[in-house]
Short mmCIF file of C-alpha atoms in Angstrom, two decimals:
data_model
loop_
_atom_site.label_atom_id
_atom_site.label_comp_id
_atom_site.label_asym_id
_atom_site.label_seq_id
_atom_site.Cartn_x
_atom_site.Cartn_y
_atom_site.Cartn_z
CA MET A 1 -39.18 10.89 11.87
CA THR A 2 -41.43 9.59 9.29
CA GLU A 3 -42.06 5.77 8.37
CA ARG A 4 -40.02 6.40 5.14
CA ASN A 5 -37.16 7.63 7.04
CA GLN A 6 -37.11 4.79 9.22
CA THR A 7 -36.93 2.11 6.44
CA VAL A 8 -34.88 -0.81 7.32
CA VAL A 9 -32.29 -1.52 4.80
CA SER A 10 -31.40 -5.26 4.11
CA ASP A 11 -29.03 -4.62 1.28
CA PHE A 12 -27.49 -1.92 -1.02
CA LEU A 13 -27.17 -1.76 -4.76
CA LEU A 14 -23.55 -1.07 -5.92
CA LEU A 15 -23.59 0.91 -9.16
CA GLY A 16 -19.83 -0.16 -9.84
CA LEU A 17 -17.69 1.42 -12.53
CA PRO A 18 -18.97 3.51 -15.44
CA ILE A 19 -18.24 0.77 -17.95
CA LYS A 20 -20.27 0.33 -21.11
CA PRO A 21 -21.81 -3.32 -21.16
CA GLU A 22 -19.86 -4.25 -24.38
CA GLN A 23 -16.72 -3.52 -22.46
CA TRP A 24 -17.40 -5.53 -19.36
CA ASN A 25 -15.71 -8.72 -20.31
CA LEU A 26 -12.64 -6.76 -21.13
CA PHE A 27 -12.55 -4.96 -17.89
CA TYR A 28 -13.21 -8.02 -15.93
CA ALA A 29 -10.35 -9.90 -17.30
CA LEU A 30 -8.16 -6.67 -16.87
CA PHE A 31 -9.33 -6.31 -12.89
CA LEU A 32 -8.76 -10.35 -12.38
CA ALA A 33 -5.42 -9.97 -13.77
CA MET A 34 -4.46 -6.97 -11.60
CA TYR A 35 -5.97 -8.58 -8.53
CA VAL A 36 -4.20 -12.11 -8.93
CA THR A 37 -0.78 -9.92 -9.87
CA THR A 38 -1.41 -8.06 -6.28
CA VAL A 39 -1.98 -11.29 -4.45
CA LEU A 40 0.95 -13.24 -5.79
CA GLY A 41 3.35 -10.22 -5.57
CA ASN A 42 2.59 -9.22 -2.00
CA LEU A 43 2.54 -13.00 -1.07
CA LEU A 44 6.06 -13.42 -2.83
CA ILE A 45 7.32 -10.47 -0.69
CA ILE A 46 6.07 -11.93 2.63
CA VAL A 47 7.41 -15.32 1.69
CA LEU A 48 10.91 -14.13 0.72
CA ILE A 49 11.32 -12.09 4.06
CA ARG A 50 10.18 -15.09 6.05
CA LEU A 51 12.53 -17.40 4.25
CA ASP A 52 15.63 -15.48 3.96
CA SER A 53 17.39 -14.53 7.27
CA HIS A 54 19.18 -11.57 5.55
CA LEU A 55 15.73 -9.84 5.54
CA HIS A 56 15.08 -10.30 9.15
CA THR A 57 15.65 -6.50 9.82
CA PRO A 58 13.26 -3.67 11.03
CA MET A 59 12.74 -2.51 7.55
CA TYR A 60 11.54 -5.80 6.16
CA LEU A 61 9.46 -6.42 9.26
CA PHE A 62 7.44 -3.09 8.35
CA LEU A 63 7.58 -4.29 4.57
CA SER A 64 6.01 -7.56 5.17
CA ASN A 65 3.43 -5.88 7.31
CA LEU A 66 2.85 -3.51 4.54
CA SER A 67 2.61 -6.27 1.91
CA PHE A 68 0.01 -8.02 4.10
CA SER A 69 -1.98 -4.75 4.55
CA ASP A 70 -1.82 -4.20 0.68
CA LEU A 71 -2.99 -7.96 -0.08
CA CYS A 72 -6.03 -7.57 2.37
CA PHE A 73 -6.74 -4.00 1.12
CA SER A 74 -7.16 -4.95 -2.37
CA SER A 75 -9.10 -8.07 -1.16
CA VAL A 76 -11.65 -5.98 0.80
CA THR A 77 -13.10 -4.52 -2.56
CA MET A 78 -11.80 -6.57 -5.62
CA PRO A 79 -13.63 -9.98 -5.18
CA LYS A 80 -16.83 -8.09 -4.75
CA LEU A 81 -16.34 -6.17 -7.60
CA LEU A 82 -15.62 -8.79 -9.76
CA GLN A 83 -18.54 -10.94 -8.51
CA ASN A 84 -20.85 -7.90 -9.24
CA MET A 85 -19.64 -7.35 -12.77
CA GLN A 86 -20.86 -10.85 -13.54
CA SER A 87 -24.16 -10.55 -11.67
CA GLN A 88 -27.44 -9.01 -12.83
CA VAL A 89 -28.07 -7.48 -9.58
CA PRO A 90 -24.97 -6.08 -8.05
CA SER A 91 -26.08 -5.93 -4.66
CA ILE A 92 -24.35 -6.09 -1.10
CA SER A 93 -26.08 -7.00 2.34
CA TYR A 94 -26.34 -4.15 5.07
CA ALA A 95 -24.04 -6.50 7.25
CA GLY A 96 -21.74 -6.93 4.46
CA CYS A 97 -21.44 -3.41 3.58
CA LEU A 98 -20.71 -2.24 7.06
CA THR A 99 -18.14 -5.33 7.29
CA GLN A 100 -16.62 -4.03 4.05
CA MET A 101 -16.32 -0.41 5.23
CA TYR A 102 -14.60 -1.70 8.43
CA PHE A 103 -11.74 -3.51 6.83
CA PHE A 104 -11.41 -1.12 4.14
CA LEU A 105 -10.62 1.63 6.67
CA LEU A 106 -8.67 -0.82 8.70
CA PHE A 107 -6.19 -1.51 6.04
CA ALA A 108 -6.14 1.81 4.50
CA ASP A 109 -5.34 3.35 7.86
CA LEU A 110 -2.73 0.58 8.74
CA GLU A 111 -0.78 1.34 5.36
CA SER A 112 -0.57 5.04 6.43
CA PHE A 113 0.83 4.07 9.79
CA LEU A 114 3.34 1.54 8.43
CA LEU A 115 4.56 4.13 5.81
CA VAL A 116 5.30 6.41 8.92
CA ALA A 117 7.19 3.66 10.67
CA MET A 118 9.28 2.80 7.58
CA ALA A 119 10.12 6.50 7.21
CA TYR A 120 11.24 6.72 10.64
CA ASP A 121 13.30 3.58 10.10
CA ARG A 122 15.05 5.20 6.90
CA TYR A 123 15.55 8.44 9.09
CA VAL A 124 17.46 6.46 11.74
CA ALA A 125 19.40 4.22 9.23
CA ILE A 126 20.86 7.63 7.27
CA CYS A 127 21.00 10.01 9.95
CA PHE A 128 22.21 7.88 13.08
CA PRO A 129 23.67 4.76 11.10
CA LEU A 130 26.09 3.93 14.06
CA HIS A 131 23.26 3.81 16.50
CA TYR A 132 20.74 2.20 14.16
CA THR A 133 20.77 -1.15 15.82
CA THR A 134 20.43 0.25 19.22
CA ILE A 135 17.56 2.68 18.32
CA MET A 136 15.56 0.31 16.08
CA SER A 137 15.59 -2.64 18.70
CA PRO A 138 13.39 -5.59 17.95
CA LYS A 139 11.11 -4.53 20.83
CA LEU A 140 10.61 -0.76 19.49
CA CYS A 141 9.76 -2.41 15.75
CA LEU A 142 7.35 -4.72 17.40
CA SER A 143 5.82 -2.12 19.43
CA LEU A 144 5.40 0.12 16.29
CA VAL A 145 3.62 -2.59 14.41
CA VAL A 146 1.27 -3.62 17.25
CA LEU A 147 0.49 0.14 18.00
CA SER A 148 -0.35 0.54 14.29
CA TRP A 149 -2.74 -2.47 14.37
CA VAL A 150 -4.45 -1.29 17.55
CA LEU A 151 -4.87 2.20 16.56
CA THR A 152 -6.37 1.39 13.20
CA MET A 153 -8.70 -1.21 14.49
CA PHE A 154 -9.93 1.54 17.03
CA HIS A 155 -10.55 4.02 14.37
CA ALA A 156 -12.22 1.63 11.86
CA MET A 157 -14.47 0.39 14.54
CA LEU A 158 -15.44 3.66 15.63
CA HIS A 159 -16.62 4.77 12.22
CA THR A 160 -18.48 1.50 11.78
CA LEU A 161 -20.32 1.78 15.04
CA LEU A 162 -21.43 5.40 14.10
CA MET A 163 -22.37 4.43 10.73
CA ALA A 164 -24.42 1.50 12.23
CA ARG A 165 -26.77 3.84 14.39
CA LEU A 166 -27.79 5.64 11.17
CA TRP A 167 -31.24 5.17 9.47
CA PHE A 168 -31.08 4.91 5.61
CA CYS A 169 -33.76 6.30 3.00
CA ALA A 170 -35.48 3.97 0.58
CA ASP A 171 -33.05 4.94 -1.96
CA HIS A 172 -30.17 2.62 -1.38
CA THR A 173 -27.89 2.89 -4.45
CA ILE A 174 -24.54 3.34 -3.79
CA PRO A 175 -22.96 5.18 -6.79
CA HIS A 176 -19.50 3.29 -6.19
CA PHE A 177 -18.10 -0.17 -6.45
CA PHE A 178 -17.64 -0.58 -2.87
CA CYS A 179 -19.21 0.76 0.42
CA ASP A 180 -17.31 4.05 0.78
CA MET A 181 -18.18 5.97 3.96
CA SER A 182 -18.86 9.22 2.14
CA ALA A 183 -21.09 7.46 -0.24
CA LEU A 184 -23.13 5.90 2.63
CA LEU A 185 -23.63 8.96 4.45
CA LYS A 186 -25.35 10.61 1.54
CA LEU A 187 -27.93 7.95 1.54
CA ALA A 188 -28.76 8.43 5.40
CA CYS A 189 -31.85 10.04 6.53
CA SER A 190 -30.98 10.66 10.20
CA ASP A 191 -28.54 13.31 11.43
CA THR A 192 -24.94 12.79 10.24
CA ARG A 193 -23.52 15.58 11.82
CA VAL A 194 -21.48 13.60 14.55
CA ASN A 195 -20.21 11.10 11.84
CA GLU A 196 -18.97 14.08 9.76
CA LEU A 197 -17.41 15.75 12.87
CA VAL A 198 -15.55 12.54 13.53
CA ILE A 199 -14.56 12.16 9.96
CA PHE A 200 -12.97 15.66 10.06
CA ILE A 201 -11.13 15.18 13.32
CA MET A 202 -10.12 11.53 12.91
CA GLY A 203 -8.96 12.03 9.12
CA GLY A 204 -6.59 14.90 10.48
CA LEU A 205 -5.08 12.53 12.79
CA ILE A 206 -4.82 9.30 10.64
CA LEU A 207 -4.04 11.02 7.30
CA VAL A 208 -2.68 14.53 7.85
CA ILE A 209 -0.41 13.72 10.73
CA PRO A 210 1.42 10.58 9.32
CA PHE A 211 1.81 12.35 6.03
CA LEU A 212 3.48 15.44 7.95
CA LEU A 213 5.68 12.95 10.02
CA ILE A 214 6.97 11.53 6.68
CA ILE A 215 7.70 14.64 5.30
CA MET A 216 9.67 15.88 8.51
CA SER A 217 11.62 12.48 8.22
CA TYR A 218 12.71 13.10 4.76
CA ALA A 219 13.36 16.67 5.33
CA ARG A 220 15.84 15.59 8.12
CA ILE A 221 17.42 13.00 5.74
CA VAL A 222 17.81 15.63 3.13
CA SER A 223 19.22 18.10 5.67
CA SER A 224 21.66 15.44 6.84
CA ILE A 225 23.07 14.47 3.41
CA LEU A 226 23.36 18.39 2.40
CA LYS A 227 25.68 18.76 5.33
CA VAL A 228 28.29 16.20 4.06
CA PRO A 229 27.45 16.35 0.23
CA SER A 230 29.14 13.45 -1.62
CA ALA A 231 27.95 11.11 -4.41
CA ARG A 232 28.27 8.05 -2.27
CA GLY A 233 25.96 9.64 0.12
CA ILE A 234 23.44 10.61 -2.14
CA HIS A 235 23.48 7.49 -3.91
CA LYS A 236 23.15 5.41 -0.71
CA ALA A 237 20.23 7.69 0.25
CA PHE A 238 18.43 7.35 -3.00
CA SER A 239 19.01 3.49 -2.89
CA THR A 240 17.69 3.25 0.66
CA CYS A 241 14.77 5.65 0.17
CA GLY A 242 13.83 5.36 -3.20
CA SER A 243 11.36 2.62 -2.99
CA HIS A 244 9.72 3.97 -0.06
CA LEU A 245 9.28 7.38 -1.52
CA SER A 246 7.60 5.84 -4.54
CA VAL A 247 5.28 4.06 -2.50
CA VAL A 248 4.54 7.14 -0.27
CA SER A 249 3.86 9.24 -3.57
CA LEU A 250 1.36 6.84 -5.06
CA PHE A 251 -0.64 6.17 -1.66
CA TYR A 252 -0.75 9.81 -0.40
CA GLY A 253 -1.01 11.50 -3.79
CA THR A 254 -4.12 9.57 -4.72
CA VAL A 255 -5.75 9.74 -1.09
CA ILE A 256 -5.03 13.65 -0.93
CA GLY A 257 -6.18 14.19 -4.56
CA LEU A 258 -9.40 12.56 -3.54
CA TYR A 259 -10.25 13.96 -0.30
CA LEU A 260 -8.33 16.99 0.11
CA CYS A 261 -8.80 18.53 -3.39
CA PRO A 262 -12.65 18.00 -4.24
CA SER A 263 -13.94 19.02 -7.45
CA THR A 264 -17.39 19.68 -8.34
CA ASN A 265 -17.25 18.79 -11.74
CA ASN A 266 -17.67 14.86 -12.58
CA SER A 267 -17.23 14.42 -8.71
CA THR A 268 -18.58 10.76 -8.91
CA LEU A 269 -16.39 9.90 -12.10
CA LYS A 270 -13.48 11.44 -10.22
CA GLU A 271 -13.97 9.51 -6.93
CA THR A 272 -14.43 6.25 -8.57
CA VAL A 273 -11.06 6.71 -10.68
CA MET A 274 -9.15 7.88 -7.70
CA ALA A 275 -10.42 5.08 -5.42
CA MET A 276 -9.39 2.78 -8.25
CA MET A 277 -6.03 4.13 -8.05
CA TYR A 278 -5.26 3.57 -4.25
CA THR A 279 -7.26 0.32 -3.87
CA VAL A 280 -6.30 -1.35 -6.77
CA VAL A 281 -3.23 -0.06 -8.69
CA THR A 282 -1.01 0.99 -5.58
CA PRO A 283 -1.26 -2.42 -4.11
CA MET A 284 -0.50 -4.11 -7.34
CA LEU A 285 2.39 -1.77 -7.95
CA ASN A 286 4.00 -1.91 -4.43
CA PRO A 287 5.58 -5.30 -4.84
CA PHE A 288 7.25 -4.27 -8.19
CA ILE A 289 8.55 -1.03 -6.72
CA TYR A 290 10.19 -2.85 -3.70
CA SER A 291 11.38 -6.00 -5.77
CA LEU A 292 12.83 -4.41 -8.74
CA ARG A 293 14.35 -1.21 -7.04
CA ASN A 294 15.64 -3.02 -4.10
CA ARG A 295 18.94 -5.19 -4.31
CA ASP A 296 18.10 -6.96 -1.04
CA MET A 297 14.96 -8.20 -2.41
CA LYS A 298 16.40 -9.39 -5.60
CA GLY A 299 19.23 -10.92 -3.66
CA ALA A 300 16.94 -12.76 -1.64
CA LEU A 301 14.94 -14.00 -4.44
CA GLY A 302 18.07 -15.39 -5.81
CA ARG A 303 19.19 -17.04 -2.81
CA VAL A 304 15.96 -18.71 -2.16
CA PHE A 305 15.50 -19.90 -5.70
CA TRP A 306 19.06 -21.28 -5.78
CA LYS A 307 18.49 -23.15 -2.44
CA LYS A 308 15.27 -24.78 -3.84
CA LYS A 309 17.25 -25.60 -7.04
CA GLU A 310 20.22 -27.08 -5.09
CA SER A 311 17.41 -29.16 -3.05
CA PHE A 312 15.83 -30.38 -6.00
CA SER A 313 19.04 -31.48 -7.72
CA LEU A 314 20.17 -33.34 -4.47
CA LYS A 315 16.74 -35.31 -4.51
CA TRP A 316 17.47 -36.45 -8.06
#
């Protein structure tokens, strides 16, 4: 290995988004507004579920964890992006880059596992309504949440440790707005075959299998509805699963479009735009999907607001 290949990289340069300089202020304001909306929207869902006893159910336990995951997922990349848009030298330290990659993988994987748990919850609620309370016991729900956290922490740590063993070339410019794993591998001078093999194997386990489990759950739900077709049953299934299906479509649609449907033309631009979709847009839209399309959430908002209003009136 030559001296050039053994260059110790202290930081990386993030090229960011392909935006013209005269448009930076406009996009900075847009991204700042989107990030603030994401934080406030997901915090609102977490607080509502915490305060309203009507929402202390398995579905909303998973939803509160999903909202926390979305909040953290967006916070992994957006503050650094906003900082770099105002900086003359948009850099990130080597340790900061690996840390960002770790938490990015952690919360992306966590969202995938939580969506599977929510799909299973909807499957039990519609196909086995009389046994729902017995099957979706507090112990099982807590176990699913803890298992999701443990598996995603292990997966993220595995990739981070494998990345930390690599040497990087003198060119340390990342053509992205965050430390994406595939972009980092392209900068490595040492052998990356082990990393690529683990990405291929673990990617199938973490992305493809959860997606197939969700498809299977909804296939069983549709099959159950078609056995006894009725307007009431169809309406119940749609109201119960509509929000979750919207979130699944947003998340997996962009991720699959990016990683499983690669294109050679404008690949860098496509990767950046698609990454913006599932790191910024999806976490921002999830609270709106669950609050606007969910009667329980709207009811909880009304009850919490009414209690606060009554409390304020009594004080006066």
